[in-house]
mmCIF file of C-alpha atoms in Angstrom:
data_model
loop_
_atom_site.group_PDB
_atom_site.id
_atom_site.type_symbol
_atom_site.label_atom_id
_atom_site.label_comp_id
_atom_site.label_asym_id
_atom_site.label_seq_id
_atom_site.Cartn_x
_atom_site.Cartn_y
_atom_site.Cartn_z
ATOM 1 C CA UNK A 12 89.449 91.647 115.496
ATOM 2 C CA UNK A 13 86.088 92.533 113.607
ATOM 3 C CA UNK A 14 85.159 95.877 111.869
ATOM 4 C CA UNK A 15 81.811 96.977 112.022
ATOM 5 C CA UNK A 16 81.525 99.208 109.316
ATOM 6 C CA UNK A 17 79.400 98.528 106.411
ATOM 7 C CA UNK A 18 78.362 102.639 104.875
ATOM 8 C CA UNK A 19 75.718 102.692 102.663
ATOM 9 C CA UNK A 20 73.586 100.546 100.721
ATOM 10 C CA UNK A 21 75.130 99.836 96.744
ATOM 11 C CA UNK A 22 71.413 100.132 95.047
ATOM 12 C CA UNK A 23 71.977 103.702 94.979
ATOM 13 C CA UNK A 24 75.481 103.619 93.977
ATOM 14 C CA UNK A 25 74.580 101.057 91.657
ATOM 15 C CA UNK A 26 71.779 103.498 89.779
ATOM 16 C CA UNK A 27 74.072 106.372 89.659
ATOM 17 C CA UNK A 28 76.654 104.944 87.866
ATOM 18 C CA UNK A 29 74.602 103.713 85.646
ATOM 19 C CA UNK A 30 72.958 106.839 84.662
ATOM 20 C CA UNK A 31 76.340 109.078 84.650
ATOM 21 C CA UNK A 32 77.930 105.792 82.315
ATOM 22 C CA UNK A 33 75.605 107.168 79.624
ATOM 23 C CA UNK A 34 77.117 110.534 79.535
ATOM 24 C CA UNK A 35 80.561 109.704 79.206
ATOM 25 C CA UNK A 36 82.796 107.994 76.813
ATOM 26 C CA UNK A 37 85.312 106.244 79.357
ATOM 27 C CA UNK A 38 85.841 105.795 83.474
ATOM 28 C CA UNK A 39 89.305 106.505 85.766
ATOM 29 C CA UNK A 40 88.827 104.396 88.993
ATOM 30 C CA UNK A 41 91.130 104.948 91.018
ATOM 31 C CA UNK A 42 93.101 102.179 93.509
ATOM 32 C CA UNK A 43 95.691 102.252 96.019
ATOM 33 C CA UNK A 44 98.654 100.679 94.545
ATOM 34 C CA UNK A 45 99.239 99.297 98.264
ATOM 35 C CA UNK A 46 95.982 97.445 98.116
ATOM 36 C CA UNK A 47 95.020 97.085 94.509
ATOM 37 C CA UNK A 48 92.382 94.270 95.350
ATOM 38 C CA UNK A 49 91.038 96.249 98.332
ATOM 39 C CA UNK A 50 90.576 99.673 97.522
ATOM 40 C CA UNK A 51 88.303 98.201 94.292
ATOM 41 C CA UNK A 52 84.665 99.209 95.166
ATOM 42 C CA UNK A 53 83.205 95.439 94.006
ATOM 43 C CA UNK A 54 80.428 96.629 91.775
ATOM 44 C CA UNK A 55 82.682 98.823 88.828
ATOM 45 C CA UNK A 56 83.762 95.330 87.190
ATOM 46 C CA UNK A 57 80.096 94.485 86.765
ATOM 47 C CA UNK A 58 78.805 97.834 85.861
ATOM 48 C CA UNK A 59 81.684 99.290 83.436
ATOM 49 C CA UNK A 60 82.638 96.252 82.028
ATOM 50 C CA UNK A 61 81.226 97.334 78.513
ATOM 51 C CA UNK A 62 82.635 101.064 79.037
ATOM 52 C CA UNK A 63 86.258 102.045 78.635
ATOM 53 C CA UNK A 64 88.222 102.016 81.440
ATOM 54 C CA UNK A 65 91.687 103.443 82.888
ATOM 55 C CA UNK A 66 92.850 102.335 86.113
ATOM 56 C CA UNK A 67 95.058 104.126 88.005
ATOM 57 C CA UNK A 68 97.094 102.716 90.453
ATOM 58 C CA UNK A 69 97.422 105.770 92.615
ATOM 59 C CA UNK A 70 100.139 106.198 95.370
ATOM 60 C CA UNK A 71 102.654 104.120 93.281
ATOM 61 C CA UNK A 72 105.908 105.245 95.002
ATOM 62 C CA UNK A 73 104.640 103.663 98.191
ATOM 63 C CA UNK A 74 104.236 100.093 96.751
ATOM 64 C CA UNK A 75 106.585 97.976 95.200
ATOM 65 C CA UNK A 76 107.270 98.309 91.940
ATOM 66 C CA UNK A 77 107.516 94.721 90.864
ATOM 67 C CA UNK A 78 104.326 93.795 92.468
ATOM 68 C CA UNK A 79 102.674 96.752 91.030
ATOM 69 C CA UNK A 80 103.645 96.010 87.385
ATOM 70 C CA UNK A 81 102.515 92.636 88.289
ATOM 71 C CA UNK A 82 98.654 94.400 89.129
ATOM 72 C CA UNK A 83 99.100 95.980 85.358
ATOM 73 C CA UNK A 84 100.003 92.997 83.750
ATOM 74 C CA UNK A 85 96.751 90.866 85.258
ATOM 75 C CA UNK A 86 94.286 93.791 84.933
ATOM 76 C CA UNK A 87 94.971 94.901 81.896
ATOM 77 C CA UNK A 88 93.047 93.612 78.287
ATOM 78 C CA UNK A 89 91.854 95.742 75.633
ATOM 79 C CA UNK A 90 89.207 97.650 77.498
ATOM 80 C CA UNK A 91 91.205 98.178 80.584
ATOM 81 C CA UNK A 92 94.082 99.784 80.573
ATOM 82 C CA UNK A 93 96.179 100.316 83.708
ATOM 83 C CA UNK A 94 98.925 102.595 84.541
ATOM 84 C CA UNK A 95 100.269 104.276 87.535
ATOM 85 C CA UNK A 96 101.190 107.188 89.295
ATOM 86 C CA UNK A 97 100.777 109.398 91.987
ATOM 87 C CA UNK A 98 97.741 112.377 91.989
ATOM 88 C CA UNK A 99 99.715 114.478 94.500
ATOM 89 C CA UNK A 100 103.171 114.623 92.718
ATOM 90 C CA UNK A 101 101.649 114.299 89.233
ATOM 91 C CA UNK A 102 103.944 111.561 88.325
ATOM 92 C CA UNK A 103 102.529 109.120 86.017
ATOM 93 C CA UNK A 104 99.679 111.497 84.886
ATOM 94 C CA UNK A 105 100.452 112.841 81.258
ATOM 95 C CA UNK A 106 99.896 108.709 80.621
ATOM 96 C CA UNK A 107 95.918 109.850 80.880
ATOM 97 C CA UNK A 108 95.541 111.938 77.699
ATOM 98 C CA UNK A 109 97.686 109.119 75.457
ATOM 99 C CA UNK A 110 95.720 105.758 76.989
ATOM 100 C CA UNK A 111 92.183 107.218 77.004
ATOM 101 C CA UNK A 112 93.182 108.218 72.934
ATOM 102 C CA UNK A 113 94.142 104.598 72.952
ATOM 103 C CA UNK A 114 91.151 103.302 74.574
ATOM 104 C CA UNK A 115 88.933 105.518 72.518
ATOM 105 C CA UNK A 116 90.454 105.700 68.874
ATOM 106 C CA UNK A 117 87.787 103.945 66.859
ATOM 107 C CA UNK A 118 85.353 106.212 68.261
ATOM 108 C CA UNK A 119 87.695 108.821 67.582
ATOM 109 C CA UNK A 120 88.222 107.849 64.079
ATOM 110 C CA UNK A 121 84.238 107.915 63.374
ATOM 111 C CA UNK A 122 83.920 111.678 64.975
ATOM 112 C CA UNK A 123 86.522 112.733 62.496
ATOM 113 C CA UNK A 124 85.457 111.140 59.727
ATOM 114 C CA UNK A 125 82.072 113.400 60.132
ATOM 115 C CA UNK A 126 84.393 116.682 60.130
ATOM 116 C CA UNK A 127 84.550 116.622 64.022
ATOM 117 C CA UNK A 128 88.203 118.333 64.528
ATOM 118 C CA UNK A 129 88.344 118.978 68.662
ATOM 119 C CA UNK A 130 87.224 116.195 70.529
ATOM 120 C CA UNK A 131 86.320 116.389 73.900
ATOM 121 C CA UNK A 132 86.421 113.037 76.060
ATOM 122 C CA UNK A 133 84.219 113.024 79.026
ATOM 123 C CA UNK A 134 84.937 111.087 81.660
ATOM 124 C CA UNK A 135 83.874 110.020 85.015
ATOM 125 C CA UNK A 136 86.020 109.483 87.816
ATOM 126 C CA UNK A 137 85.566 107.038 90.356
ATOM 127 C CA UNK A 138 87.287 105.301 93.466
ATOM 128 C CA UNK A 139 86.516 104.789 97.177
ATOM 129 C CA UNK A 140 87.371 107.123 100.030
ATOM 130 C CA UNK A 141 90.775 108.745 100.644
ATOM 131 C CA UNK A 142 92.243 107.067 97.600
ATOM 132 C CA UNK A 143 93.444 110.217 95.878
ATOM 133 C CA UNK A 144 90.357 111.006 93.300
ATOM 134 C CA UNK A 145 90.369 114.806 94.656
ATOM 135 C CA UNK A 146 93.795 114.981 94.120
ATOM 136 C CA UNK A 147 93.611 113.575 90.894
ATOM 137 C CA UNK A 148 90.731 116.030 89.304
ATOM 138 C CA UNK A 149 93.123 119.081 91.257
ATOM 139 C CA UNK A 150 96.615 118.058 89.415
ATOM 140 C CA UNK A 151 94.806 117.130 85.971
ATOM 141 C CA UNK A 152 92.746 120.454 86.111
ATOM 142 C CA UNK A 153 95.146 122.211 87.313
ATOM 143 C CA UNK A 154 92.819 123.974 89.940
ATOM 144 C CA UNK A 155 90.589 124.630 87.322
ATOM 145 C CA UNK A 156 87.290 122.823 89.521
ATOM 146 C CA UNK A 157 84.363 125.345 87.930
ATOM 147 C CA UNK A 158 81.607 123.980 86.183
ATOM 148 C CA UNK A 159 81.343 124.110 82.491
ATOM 149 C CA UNK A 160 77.938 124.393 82.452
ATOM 150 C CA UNK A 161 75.123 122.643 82.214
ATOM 151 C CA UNK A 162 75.051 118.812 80.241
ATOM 152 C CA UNK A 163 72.103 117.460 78.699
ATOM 153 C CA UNK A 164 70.340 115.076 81.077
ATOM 154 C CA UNK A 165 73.182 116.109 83.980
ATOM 155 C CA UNK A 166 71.381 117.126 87.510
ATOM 156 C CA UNK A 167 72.688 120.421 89.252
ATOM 157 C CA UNK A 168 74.302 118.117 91.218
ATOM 158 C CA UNK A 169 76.923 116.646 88.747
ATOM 159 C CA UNK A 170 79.717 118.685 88.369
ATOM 160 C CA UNK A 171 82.078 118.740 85.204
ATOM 161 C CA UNK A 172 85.412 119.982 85.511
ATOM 162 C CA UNK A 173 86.985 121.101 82.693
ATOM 163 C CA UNK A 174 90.902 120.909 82.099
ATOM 164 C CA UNK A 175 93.372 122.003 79.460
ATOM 165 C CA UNK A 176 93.743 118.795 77.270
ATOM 166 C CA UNK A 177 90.813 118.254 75.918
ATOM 167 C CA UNK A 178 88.940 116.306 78.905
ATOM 168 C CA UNK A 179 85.922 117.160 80.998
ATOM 169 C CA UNK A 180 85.678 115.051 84.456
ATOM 170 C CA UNK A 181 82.799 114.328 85.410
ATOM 171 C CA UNK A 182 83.408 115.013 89.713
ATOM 172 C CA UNK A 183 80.777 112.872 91.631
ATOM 173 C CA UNK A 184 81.530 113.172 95.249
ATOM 174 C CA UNK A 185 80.159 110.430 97.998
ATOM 175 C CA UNK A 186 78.889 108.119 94.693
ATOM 176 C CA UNK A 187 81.389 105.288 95.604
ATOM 177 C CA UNK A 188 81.827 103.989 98.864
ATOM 178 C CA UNK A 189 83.490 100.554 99.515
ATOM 179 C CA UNK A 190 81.684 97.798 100.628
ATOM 180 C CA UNK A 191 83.594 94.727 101.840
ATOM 181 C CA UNK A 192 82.571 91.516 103.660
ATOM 182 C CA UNK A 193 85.929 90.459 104.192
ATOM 183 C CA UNK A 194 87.597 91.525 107.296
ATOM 184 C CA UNK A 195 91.177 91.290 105.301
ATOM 185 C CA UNK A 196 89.668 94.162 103.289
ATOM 186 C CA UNK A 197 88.874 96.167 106.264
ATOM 187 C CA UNK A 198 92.061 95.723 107.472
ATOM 188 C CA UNK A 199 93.640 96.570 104.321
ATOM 189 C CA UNK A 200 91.651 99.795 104.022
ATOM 190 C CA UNK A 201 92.203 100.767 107.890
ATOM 191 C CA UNK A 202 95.687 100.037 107.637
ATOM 192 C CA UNK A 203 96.122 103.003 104.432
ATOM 193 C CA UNK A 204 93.368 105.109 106.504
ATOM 194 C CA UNK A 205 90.539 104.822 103.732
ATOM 195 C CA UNK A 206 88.930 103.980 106.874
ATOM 196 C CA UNK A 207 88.630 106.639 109.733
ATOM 197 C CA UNK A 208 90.710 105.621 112.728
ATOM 198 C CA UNK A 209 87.603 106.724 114.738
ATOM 199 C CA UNK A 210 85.727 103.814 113.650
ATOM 200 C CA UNK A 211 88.839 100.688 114.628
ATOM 201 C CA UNK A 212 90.870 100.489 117.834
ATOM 202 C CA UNK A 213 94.350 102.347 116.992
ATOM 203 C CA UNK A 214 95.723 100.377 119.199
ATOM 204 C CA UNK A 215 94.576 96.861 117.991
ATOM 205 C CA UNK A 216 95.031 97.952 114.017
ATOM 206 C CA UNK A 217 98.720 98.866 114.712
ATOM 207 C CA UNK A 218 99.042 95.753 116.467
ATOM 208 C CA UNK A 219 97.679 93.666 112.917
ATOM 209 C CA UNK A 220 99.759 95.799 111.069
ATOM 210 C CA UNK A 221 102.933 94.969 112.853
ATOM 211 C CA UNK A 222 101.957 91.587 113.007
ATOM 212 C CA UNK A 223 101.664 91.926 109.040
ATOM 213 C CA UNK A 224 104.949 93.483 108.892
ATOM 214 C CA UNK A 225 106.870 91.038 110.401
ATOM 215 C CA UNK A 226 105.570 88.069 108.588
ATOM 216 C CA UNK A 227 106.269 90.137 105.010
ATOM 217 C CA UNK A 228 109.122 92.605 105.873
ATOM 218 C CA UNK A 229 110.655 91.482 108.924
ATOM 219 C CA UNK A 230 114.004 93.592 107.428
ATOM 220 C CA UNK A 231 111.753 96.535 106.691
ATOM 221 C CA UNK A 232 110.485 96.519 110.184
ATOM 222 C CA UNK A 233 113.929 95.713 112.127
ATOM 223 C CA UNK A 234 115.487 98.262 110.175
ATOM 224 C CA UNK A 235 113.231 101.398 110.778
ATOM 225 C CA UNK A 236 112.761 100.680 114.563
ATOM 226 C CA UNK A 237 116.326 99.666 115.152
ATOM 227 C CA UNK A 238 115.742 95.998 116.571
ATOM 228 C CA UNK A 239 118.380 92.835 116.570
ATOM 229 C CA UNK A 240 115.385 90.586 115.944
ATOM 230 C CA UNK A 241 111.951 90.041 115.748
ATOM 231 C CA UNK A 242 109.764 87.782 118.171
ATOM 232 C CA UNK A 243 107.192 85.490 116.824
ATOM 233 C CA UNK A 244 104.723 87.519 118.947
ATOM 234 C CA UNK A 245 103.570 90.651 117.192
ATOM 235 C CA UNK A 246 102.864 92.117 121.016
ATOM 236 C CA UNK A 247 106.548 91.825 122.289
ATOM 237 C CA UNK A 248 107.544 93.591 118.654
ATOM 238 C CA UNK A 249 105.647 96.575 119.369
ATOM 239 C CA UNK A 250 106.371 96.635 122.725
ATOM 240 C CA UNK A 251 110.172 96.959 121.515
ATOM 241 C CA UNK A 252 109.244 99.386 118.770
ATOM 242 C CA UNK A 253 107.822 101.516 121.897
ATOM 243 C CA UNK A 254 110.842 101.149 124.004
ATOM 244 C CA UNK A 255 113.191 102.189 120.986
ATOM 245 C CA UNK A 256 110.495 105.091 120.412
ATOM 246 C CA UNK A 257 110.418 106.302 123.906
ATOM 247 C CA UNK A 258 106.689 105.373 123.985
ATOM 248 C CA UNK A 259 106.852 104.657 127.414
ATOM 249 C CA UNK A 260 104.570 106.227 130.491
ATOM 250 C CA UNK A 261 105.863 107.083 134.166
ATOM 251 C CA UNK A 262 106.352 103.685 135.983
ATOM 252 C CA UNK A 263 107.475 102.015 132.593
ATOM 253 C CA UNK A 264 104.238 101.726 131.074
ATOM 254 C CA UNK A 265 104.232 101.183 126.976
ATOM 255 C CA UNK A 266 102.246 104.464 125.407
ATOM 256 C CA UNK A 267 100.260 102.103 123.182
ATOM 257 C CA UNK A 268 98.249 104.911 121.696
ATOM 258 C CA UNK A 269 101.439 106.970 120.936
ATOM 259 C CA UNK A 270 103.260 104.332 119.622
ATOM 260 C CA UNK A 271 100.220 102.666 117.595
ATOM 261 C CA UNK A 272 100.102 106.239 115.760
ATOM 262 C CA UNK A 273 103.599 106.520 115.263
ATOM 263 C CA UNK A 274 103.054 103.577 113.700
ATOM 264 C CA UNK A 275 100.451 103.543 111.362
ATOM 265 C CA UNK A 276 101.539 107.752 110.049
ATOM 266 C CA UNK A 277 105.249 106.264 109.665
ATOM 267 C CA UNK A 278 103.918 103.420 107.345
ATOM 268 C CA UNK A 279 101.070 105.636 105.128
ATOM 269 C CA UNK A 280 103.849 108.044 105.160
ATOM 270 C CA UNK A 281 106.072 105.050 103.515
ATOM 271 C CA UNK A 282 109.260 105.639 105.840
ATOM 272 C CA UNK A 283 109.427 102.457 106.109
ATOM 273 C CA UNK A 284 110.189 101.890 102.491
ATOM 274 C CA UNK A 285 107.987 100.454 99.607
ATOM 275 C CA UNK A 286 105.461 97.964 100.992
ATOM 276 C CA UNK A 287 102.660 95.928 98.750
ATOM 277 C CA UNK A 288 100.280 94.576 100.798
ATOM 278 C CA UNK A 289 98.335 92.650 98.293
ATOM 279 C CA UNK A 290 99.808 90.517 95.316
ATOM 280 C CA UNK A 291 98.099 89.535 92.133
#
């Protein structure tokens, strides 16, 4: 199975970061705690490696929480911190304020020393497609998504939103798009639908998915769809998972479309319990 789907070219993502780095004092990039490795646009290590940097391993109740306090433990050094959370819920989030202080005390420390006494920290948010950066800027503004007026050296179309504890996001929609040569990472991103399912063969991705299911969580997988046992052949297992589902056409015929959607909602809905798909 191949995806075809390479958006955009990075020299342009490349230059904008660069330029919106200067006007802030830290970055939030945003992963899926399901696919940590995955959902990391390639090009923030190189370009933010000198800024400080939060990581926010978004969509934490539908991982494993071992595995994902194994991602915080190997990401993190002293200008990266990581944490995690979920942008819809807000769980997780009131960590923000506390680790950018952290990240940013020195600099801190020098503003106050020159009578500064409210400190703003900019900050720009980052992360690929459908990975919950929206959400995030909504829950930590609280709604609050007008602009705050114009920035030195900002173009009309930056926007800053402005929140309640002392930190202006910088929003810049469509800058980060992921770029993977890697079919695994395609996979990984179809699978959590940072990928349109326009663009991949329902049919075929359900099919890898259960075929990743039952090599990692035959239990999980057994348990959800109510099956004795599991075949070797990811095929027969979602033709089972149809017949328990009532995915089935006139004349007997397995509703692979129905049950390939069933599917892939019940597992980026997590009913099928806590699943990591990627380990440190």
């Amino acid at each position: 199975m191949s995806i075809n789907w390479f958006p955009g070219h990075m020299a342009k993502t490349r230059r904008e970061i660069k330029e919106n780095l200067k006007l802030v004092d830290a970055v939030i990039e945003i992963r899926d705690a399901r696919i940590v490795k995955s959902s990391a646009n390639p090009e923030i290590d190189k370009i933010c490696k000198d800024k400080p940097r939060i990581i926010l391993l978004n969509k934490a109740d539908l991982s494993e929480d071992d595995v994902t306090k194994q991602w915080i433990k190997t990401l993190s050094n002293n200008n990266v911190k990581v944490i995690q959370g979920n942008s819809l819920n807000g769980k997780g989030l009131r960590n923000i304020k506390p680790t950018l202080n952290e990240l940013l005390k020195e600099k801190h420390e020098r503003l106050k020393s020159k009578g500064l006494a409210n400190i703003t920290t900019r900050v720009m948010v980052v992360g690929i497609p459908n990975v919950g950066k929206s959400s995030f800027i909504n829950k930590i503004a609280k709604g609050n998504r007008a602009k705050t007026g114009d920035k030195p050296g900002v173009t009309r179309s930056k926007q800053w939103v402005k929140t309640k504890i002392g930190i202006e996001l910088m929003d810049t929609p469509g800058v980060l798009w992921p770029k993977f040569e890697d079919e695994q990472v395609g996979m990984n991103l179809a699978f959590t639908g940072a990928i349109k399912d326009e663009i991949i063969n329902i049919e075929d991705l359900a099919l890898e998915l259960v075929k990743r299911l039952q090599k990692n969580y035959p239990d999980r997988l057994m348990k959800r769809y109510k099956l004795e046992d599991l075949s070797d052949d990811a095929l027969e297992n979602l033709n089972a998972i149809s017949m328990k589902r009532g995915a089935v056409m006139s004349g007997g015929v397995i509703d692979y479309n129905r049950i390939s959607n069933i599917i892939l909602d019940e597992f980026r809905g997590g009913k099928l319990g806590s699943i990591s798909l990627e380990r440190p």
